[in-house]
CSV table of C-alpha atoms in Angstrom, one decimal:
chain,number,residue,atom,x,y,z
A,11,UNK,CA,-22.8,181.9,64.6
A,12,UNK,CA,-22.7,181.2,68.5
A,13,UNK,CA,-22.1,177.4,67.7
A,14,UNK,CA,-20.5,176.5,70.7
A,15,UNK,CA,-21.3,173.7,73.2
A,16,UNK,CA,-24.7,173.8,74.4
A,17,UNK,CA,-26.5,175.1,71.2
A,18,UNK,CA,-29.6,174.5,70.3
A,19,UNK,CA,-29.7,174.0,66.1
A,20,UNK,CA,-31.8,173.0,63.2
A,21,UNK,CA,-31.1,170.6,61.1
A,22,UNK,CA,-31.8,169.3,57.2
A,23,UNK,CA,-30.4,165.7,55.7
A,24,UNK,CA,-29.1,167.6,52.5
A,25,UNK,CA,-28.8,165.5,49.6
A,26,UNK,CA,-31.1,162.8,52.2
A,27,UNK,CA,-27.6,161.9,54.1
A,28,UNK,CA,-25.6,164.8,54.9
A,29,UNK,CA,-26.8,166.8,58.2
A,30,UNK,CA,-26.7,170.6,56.9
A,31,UNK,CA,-27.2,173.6,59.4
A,32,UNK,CA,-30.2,175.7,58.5
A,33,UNK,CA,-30.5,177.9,61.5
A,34,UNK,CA,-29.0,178.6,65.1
A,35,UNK,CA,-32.1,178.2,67.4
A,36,UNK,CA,-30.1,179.3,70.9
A,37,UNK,CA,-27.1,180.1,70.5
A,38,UNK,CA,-23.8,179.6,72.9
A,39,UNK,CA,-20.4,181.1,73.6
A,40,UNK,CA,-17.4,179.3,71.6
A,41,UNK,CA,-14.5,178.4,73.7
A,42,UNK,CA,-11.9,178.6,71.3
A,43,UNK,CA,-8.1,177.6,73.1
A,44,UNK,CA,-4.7,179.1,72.7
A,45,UNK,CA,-2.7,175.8,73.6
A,46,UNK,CA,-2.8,172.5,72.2
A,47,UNK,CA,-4.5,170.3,74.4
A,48,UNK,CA,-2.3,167.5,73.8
A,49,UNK,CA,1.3,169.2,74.0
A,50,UNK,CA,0.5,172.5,75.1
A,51,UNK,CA,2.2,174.8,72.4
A,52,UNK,CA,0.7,177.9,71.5
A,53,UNK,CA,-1.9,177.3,68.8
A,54,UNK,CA,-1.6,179.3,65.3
A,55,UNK,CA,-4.6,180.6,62.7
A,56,UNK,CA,-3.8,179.2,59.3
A,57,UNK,CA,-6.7,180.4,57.6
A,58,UNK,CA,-9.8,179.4,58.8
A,59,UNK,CA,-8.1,176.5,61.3
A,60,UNK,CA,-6.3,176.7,64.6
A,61,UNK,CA,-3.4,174.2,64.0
A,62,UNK,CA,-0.8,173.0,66.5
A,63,UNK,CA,2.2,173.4,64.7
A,64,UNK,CA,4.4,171.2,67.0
A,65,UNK,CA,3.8,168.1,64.5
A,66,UNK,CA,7.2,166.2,65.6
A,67,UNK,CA,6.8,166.6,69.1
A,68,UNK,CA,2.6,166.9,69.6
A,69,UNK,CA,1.6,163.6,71.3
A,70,UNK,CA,-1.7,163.4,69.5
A,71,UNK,CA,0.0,164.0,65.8
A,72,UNK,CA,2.7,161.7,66.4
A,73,UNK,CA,-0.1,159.6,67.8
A,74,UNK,CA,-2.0,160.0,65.0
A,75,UNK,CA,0.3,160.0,62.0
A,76,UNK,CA,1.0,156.4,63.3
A,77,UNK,CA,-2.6,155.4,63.0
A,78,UNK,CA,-2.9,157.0,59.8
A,79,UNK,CA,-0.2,155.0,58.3
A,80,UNK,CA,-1.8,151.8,58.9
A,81,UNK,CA,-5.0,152.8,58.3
A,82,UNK,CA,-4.1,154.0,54.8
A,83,UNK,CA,-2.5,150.6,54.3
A,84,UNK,CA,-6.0,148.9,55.1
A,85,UNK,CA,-3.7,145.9,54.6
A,86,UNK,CA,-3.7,145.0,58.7
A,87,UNK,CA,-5.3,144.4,61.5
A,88,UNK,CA,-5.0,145.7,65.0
A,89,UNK,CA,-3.3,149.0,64.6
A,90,UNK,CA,-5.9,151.2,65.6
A,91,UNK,CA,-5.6,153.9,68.3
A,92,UNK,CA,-5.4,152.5,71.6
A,93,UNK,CA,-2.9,150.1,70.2
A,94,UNK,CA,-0.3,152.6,68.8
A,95,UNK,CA,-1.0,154.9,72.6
A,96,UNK,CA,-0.1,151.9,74.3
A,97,UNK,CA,2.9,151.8,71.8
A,98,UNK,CA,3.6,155.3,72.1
A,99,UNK,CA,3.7,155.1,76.0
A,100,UNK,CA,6.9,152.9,75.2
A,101,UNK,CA,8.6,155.3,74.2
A,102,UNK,CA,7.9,154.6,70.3
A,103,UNK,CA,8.1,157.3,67.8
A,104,UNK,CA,7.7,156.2,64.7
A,105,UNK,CA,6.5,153.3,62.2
A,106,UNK,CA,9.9,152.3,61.4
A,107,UNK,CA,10.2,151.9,64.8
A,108,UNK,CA,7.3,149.6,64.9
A,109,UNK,CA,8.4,147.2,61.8
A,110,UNK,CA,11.7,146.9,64.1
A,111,UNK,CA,9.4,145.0,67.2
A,112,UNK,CA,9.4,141.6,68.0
A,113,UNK,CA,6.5,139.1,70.0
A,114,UNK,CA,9.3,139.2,73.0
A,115,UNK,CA,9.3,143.7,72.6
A,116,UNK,CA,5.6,143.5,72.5
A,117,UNK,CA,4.7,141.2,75.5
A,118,UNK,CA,7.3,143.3,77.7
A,119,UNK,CA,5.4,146.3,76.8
A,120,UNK,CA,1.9,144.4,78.4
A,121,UNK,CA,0.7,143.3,75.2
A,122,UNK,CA,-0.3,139.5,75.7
A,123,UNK,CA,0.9,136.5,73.9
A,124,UNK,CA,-1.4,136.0,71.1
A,125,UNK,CA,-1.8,139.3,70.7
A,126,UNK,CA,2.1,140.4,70.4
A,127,UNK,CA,1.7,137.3,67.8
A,128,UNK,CA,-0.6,138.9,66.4
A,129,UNK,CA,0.5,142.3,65.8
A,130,UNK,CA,3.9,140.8,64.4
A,131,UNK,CA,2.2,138.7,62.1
A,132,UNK,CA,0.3,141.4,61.0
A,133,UNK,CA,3.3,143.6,60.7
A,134,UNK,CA,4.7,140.5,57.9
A,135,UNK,CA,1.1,140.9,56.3
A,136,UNK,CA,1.5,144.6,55.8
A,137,UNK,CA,5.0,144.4,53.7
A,138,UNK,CA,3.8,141.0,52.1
A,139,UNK,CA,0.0,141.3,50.7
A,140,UNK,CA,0.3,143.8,47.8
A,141,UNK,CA,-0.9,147.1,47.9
A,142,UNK,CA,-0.9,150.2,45.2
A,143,UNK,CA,2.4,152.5,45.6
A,144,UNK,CA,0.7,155.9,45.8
A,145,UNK,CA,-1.6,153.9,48.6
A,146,UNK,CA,1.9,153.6,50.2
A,147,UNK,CA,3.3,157.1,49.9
A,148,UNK,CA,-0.2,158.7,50.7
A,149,UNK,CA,-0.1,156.8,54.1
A,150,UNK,CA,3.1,158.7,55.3
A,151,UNK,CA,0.3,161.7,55.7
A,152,UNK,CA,2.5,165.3,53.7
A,153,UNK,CA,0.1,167.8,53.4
A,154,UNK,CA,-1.6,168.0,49.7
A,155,UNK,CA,-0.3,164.2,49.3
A,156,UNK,CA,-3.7,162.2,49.7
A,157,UNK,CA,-4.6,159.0,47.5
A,158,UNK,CA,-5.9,161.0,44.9
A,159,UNK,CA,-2.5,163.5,44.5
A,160,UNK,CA,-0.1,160.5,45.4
A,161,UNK,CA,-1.5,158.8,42.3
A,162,UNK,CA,-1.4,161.7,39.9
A,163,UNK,CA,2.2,162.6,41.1
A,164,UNK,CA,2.9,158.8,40.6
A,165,UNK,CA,1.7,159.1,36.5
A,166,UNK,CA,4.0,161.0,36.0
A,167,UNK,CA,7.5,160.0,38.0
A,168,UNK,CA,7.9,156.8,39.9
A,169,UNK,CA,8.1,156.6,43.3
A,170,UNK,CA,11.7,156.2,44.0
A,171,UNK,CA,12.4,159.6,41.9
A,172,UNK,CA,9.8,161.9,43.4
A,173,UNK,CA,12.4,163.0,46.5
A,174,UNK,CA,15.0,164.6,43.8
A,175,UNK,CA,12.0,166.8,42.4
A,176,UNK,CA,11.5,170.4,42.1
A,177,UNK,CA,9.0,172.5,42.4
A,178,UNK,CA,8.4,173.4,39.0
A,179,UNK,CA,8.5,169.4,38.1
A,180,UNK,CA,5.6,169.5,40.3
A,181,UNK,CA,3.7,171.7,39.4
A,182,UNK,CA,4.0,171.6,35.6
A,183,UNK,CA,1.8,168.1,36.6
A,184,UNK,CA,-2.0,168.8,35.4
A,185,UNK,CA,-3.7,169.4,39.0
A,186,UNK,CA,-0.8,170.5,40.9
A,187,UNK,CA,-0.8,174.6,41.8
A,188,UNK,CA,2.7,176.3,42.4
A,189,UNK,CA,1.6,176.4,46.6
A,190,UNK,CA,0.5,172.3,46.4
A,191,UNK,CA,4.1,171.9,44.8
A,192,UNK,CA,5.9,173.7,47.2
A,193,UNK,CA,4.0,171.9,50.3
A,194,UNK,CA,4.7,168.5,48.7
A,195,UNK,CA,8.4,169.0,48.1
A,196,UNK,CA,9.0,170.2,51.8
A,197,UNK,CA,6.7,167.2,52.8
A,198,UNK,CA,8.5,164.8,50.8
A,199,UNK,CA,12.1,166.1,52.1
A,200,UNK,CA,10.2,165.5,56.1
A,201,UNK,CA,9.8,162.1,55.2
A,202,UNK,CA,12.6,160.6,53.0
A,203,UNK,CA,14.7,159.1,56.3
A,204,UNK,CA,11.6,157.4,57.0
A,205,UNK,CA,10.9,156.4,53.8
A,206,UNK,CA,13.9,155.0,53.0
A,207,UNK,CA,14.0,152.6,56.4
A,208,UNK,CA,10.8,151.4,55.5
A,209,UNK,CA,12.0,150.9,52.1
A,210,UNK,CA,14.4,147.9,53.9
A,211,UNK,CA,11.3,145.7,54.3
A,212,UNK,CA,10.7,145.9,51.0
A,213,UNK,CA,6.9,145.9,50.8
A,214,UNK,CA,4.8,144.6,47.8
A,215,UNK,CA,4.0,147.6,45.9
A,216,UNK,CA,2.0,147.7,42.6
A,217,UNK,CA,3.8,150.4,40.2
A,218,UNK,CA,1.7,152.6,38.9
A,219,UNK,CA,1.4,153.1,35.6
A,220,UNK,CA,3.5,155.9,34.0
A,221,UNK,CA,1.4,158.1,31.1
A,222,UNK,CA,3.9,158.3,29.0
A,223,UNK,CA,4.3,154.5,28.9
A,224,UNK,CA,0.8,154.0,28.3
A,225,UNK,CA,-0.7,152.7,25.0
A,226,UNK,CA,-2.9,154.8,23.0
A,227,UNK,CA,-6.1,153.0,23.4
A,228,UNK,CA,-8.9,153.7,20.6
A,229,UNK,CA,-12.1,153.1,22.5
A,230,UNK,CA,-14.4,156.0,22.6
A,231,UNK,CA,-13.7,156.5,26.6
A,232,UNK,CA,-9.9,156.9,25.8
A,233,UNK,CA,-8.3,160.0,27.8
A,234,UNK,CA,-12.2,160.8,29.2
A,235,UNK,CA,-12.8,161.7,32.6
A,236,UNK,CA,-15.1,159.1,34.4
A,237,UNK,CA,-16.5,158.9,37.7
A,238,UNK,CA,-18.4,155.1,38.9
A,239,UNK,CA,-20.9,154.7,41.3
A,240,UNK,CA,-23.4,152.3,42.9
A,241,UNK,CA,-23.4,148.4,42.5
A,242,UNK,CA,-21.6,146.9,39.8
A,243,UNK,CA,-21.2,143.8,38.3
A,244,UNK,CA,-17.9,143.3,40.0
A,245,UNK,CA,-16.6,145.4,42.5
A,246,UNK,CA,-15.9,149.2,42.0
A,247,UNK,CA,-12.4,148.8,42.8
A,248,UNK,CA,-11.7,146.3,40.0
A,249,UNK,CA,-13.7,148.7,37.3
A,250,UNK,CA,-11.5,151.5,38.3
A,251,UNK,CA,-8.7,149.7,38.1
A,252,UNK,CA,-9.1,148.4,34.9
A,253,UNK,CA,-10.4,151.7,33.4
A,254,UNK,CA,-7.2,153.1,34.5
A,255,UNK,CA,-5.1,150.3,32.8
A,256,UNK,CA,-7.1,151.3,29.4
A,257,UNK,CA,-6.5,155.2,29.1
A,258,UNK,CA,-9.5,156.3,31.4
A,259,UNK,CA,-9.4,158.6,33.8
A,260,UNK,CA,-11.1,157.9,36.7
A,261,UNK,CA,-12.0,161.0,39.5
A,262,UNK,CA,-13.8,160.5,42.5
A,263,UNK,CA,-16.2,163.6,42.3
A,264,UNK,CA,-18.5,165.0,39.8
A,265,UNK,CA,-17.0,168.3,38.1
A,266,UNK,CA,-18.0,170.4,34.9
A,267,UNK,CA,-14.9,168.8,33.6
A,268,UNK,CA,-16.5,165.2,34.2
A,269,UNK,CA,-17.3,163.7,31.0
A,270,UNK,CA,-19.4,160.6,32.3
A,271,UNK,CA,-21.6,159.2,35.4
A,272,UNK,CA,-21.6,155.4,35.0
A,273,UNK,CA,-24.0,154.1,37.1
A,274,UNK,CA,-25.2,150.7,38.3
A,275,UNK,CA,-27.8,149.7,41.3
A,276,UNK,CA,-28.9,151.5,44.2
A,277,UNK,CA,-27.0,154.6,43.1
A,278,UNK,CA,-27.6,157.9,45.5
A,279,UNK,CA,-29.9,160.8,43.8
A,280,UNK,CA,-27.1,163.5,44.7
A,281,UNK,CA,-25.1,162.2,42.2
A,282,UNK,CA,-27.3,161.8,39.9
A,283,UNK,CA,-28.3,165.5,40.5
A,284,UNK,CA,-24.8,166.2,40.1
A,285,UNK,CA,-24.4,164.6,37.0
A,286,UNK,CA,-27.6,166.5,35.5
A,287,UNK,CA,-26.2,169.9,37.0
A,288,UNK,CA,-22.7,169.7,35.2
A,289,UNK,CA,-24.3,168.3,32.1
A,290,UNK,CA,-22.2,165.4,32.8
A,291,UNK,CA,-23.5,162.4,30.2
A,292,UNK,CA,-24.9,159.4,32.4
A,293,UNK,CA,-24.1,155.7,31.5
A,294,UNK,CA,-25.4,152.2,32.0
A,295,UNK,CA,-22.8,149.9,33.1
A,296,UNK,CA,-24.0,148.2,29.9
A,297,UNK,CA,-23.5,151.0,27.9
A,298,UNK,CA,-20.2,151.8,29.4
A,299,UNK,CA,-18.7,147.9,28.2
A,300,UNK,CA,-19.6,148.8,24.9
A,301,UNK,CA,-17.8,151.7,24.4
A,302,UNK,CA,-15.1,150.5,26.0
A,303,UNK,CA,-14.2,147.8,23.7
A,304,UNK,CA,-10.7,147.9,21.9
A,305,UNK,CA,-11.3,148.2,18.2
């Protein structure tokens, strides 16, 4: 469409927040590159993206898986990009390398005092304040392994048994296609020596629930696929969680296979649309209390 650098275009807030494309007023010529800018390997089309496929070696992914780790935690403070460069320029690799620093490795690498105290004490917080497991696994960063996945795979086999999987384990997994199997295998294979040093600091992970452990629950929302959204009584979070612990399914997008919309205050028209569009039944936070309770 001639969207390169220097085009002029015309824009409409769709849904009133997301900036959508209508037209291409002037158009411009798309540089597209052959190398990775970061490590300089030849750049490969998988599908409709031009990926670097140098992901051990690629400064910017190794970079970048690092940051992703921590930010997937969103147990810690001070991890962000410029800290894991300057970490990287020290010749560090990867996260289990990171747990293995101390204040005196930190300050010799030009971080200063309070803040190699800092970062350490951080590093403590990280292993000590709990977090979800499939939080955990999703922040190692395998392809088809985000929160949402990590936590279905988790449902069905803890975490310590998902690396002696197969494929058609996987897949036989409502919501997992043969392809998404056979990705998350290979990426679970690339990450089990990491895994399992990390493991050594034994970080306070909250097992997820295994369906065939849970109760049968007779409440009319029992097995029914629910999606929250705007203000609640108490936090969203804790409404999922608890949901979850009751037989509920909770999904973060509105589908024809959604079953409810419960709203509370200041909730966004699009979903509302998207409710009405799917025929998806919309409840009151009130409403949704009531059916939930255990007969």
């Amino acid at each position: 469409q001639g969207l390169g650098a220097g085009s002029i275009i015309e824009l409409t807030r769709s849904g009133l927040v997301i900036p959508k494309i209508n037209k291409v007023l002037k158009s411009a010529a798309v540089d597209i590159p052959d190398h990775c800018p970061s490590c300089g390997e030849k750049l490969q089309w998988e599908s409709d993206f031009l990926m670097c496929v140098n992901h051990a070696i690629c400064p910017a992914q190794v970079i970048g898986k690092m940051a992703y780790f921590f930010k997937i935690l969103a147990n810690n403070d001070g991890f962000g990009i410029a800290t894991i460069k300057k970490l990287y320029e020290h010749g560090i690799r990867k996260i289990s390398q990171i747990y293995t620093l101390s204040v005196n490795d930190l300050s010799a690498m030009g971080f200063g005092e309070k803040t190699s105290i800092n970062l350490v004490n951080q590093l403590k917080r990280s292993t000590s304040e709990q977090i979800e497991d499939w939080r955990f696994l999703a922040a190692f960063g395998v392809n088809r392994l985000g929160m949402g996945n990590c936590e279905n795979l988790l449902k069905s086999y803890s975490i310590n048994k998902i690396f002696k999987l197969y494929l058609e384990q996987i897949s036989d997994i409502d919501g997992f296609a043969e392809l998404t199997a056979k990705m998350i295998v290979t990426g679970l294979n690339s990450i089990k020596s990491e895994f399992d040093l990390l493991s050594q600091y034994r970080f306070n992970l909250e097992q997820t629930p295994l369906q065939k452990d849970l109760a049968e629950f007779s409440h009319q929302l029992s097995g029914k696929k629910v999606i929250f959204t705007g203000k609640m009584s108490s936090s969203r979070e804790a409404m999922k969680k608890y949901a979850k612990s009751i037989g509920i399914q909770v999904v973060s997008s509105i589908s024809a296979k959604t079953d409810y919309l419960v709203v509370g205050e200041k909730v966004g028209q699009k979903k509302i649309e998207s409710a009405e569009k799917y025929g998806v039944e919309i409840l009151s936070e009130t409403n949704y209390l009531s059916m939930i309770t255990l007969i």
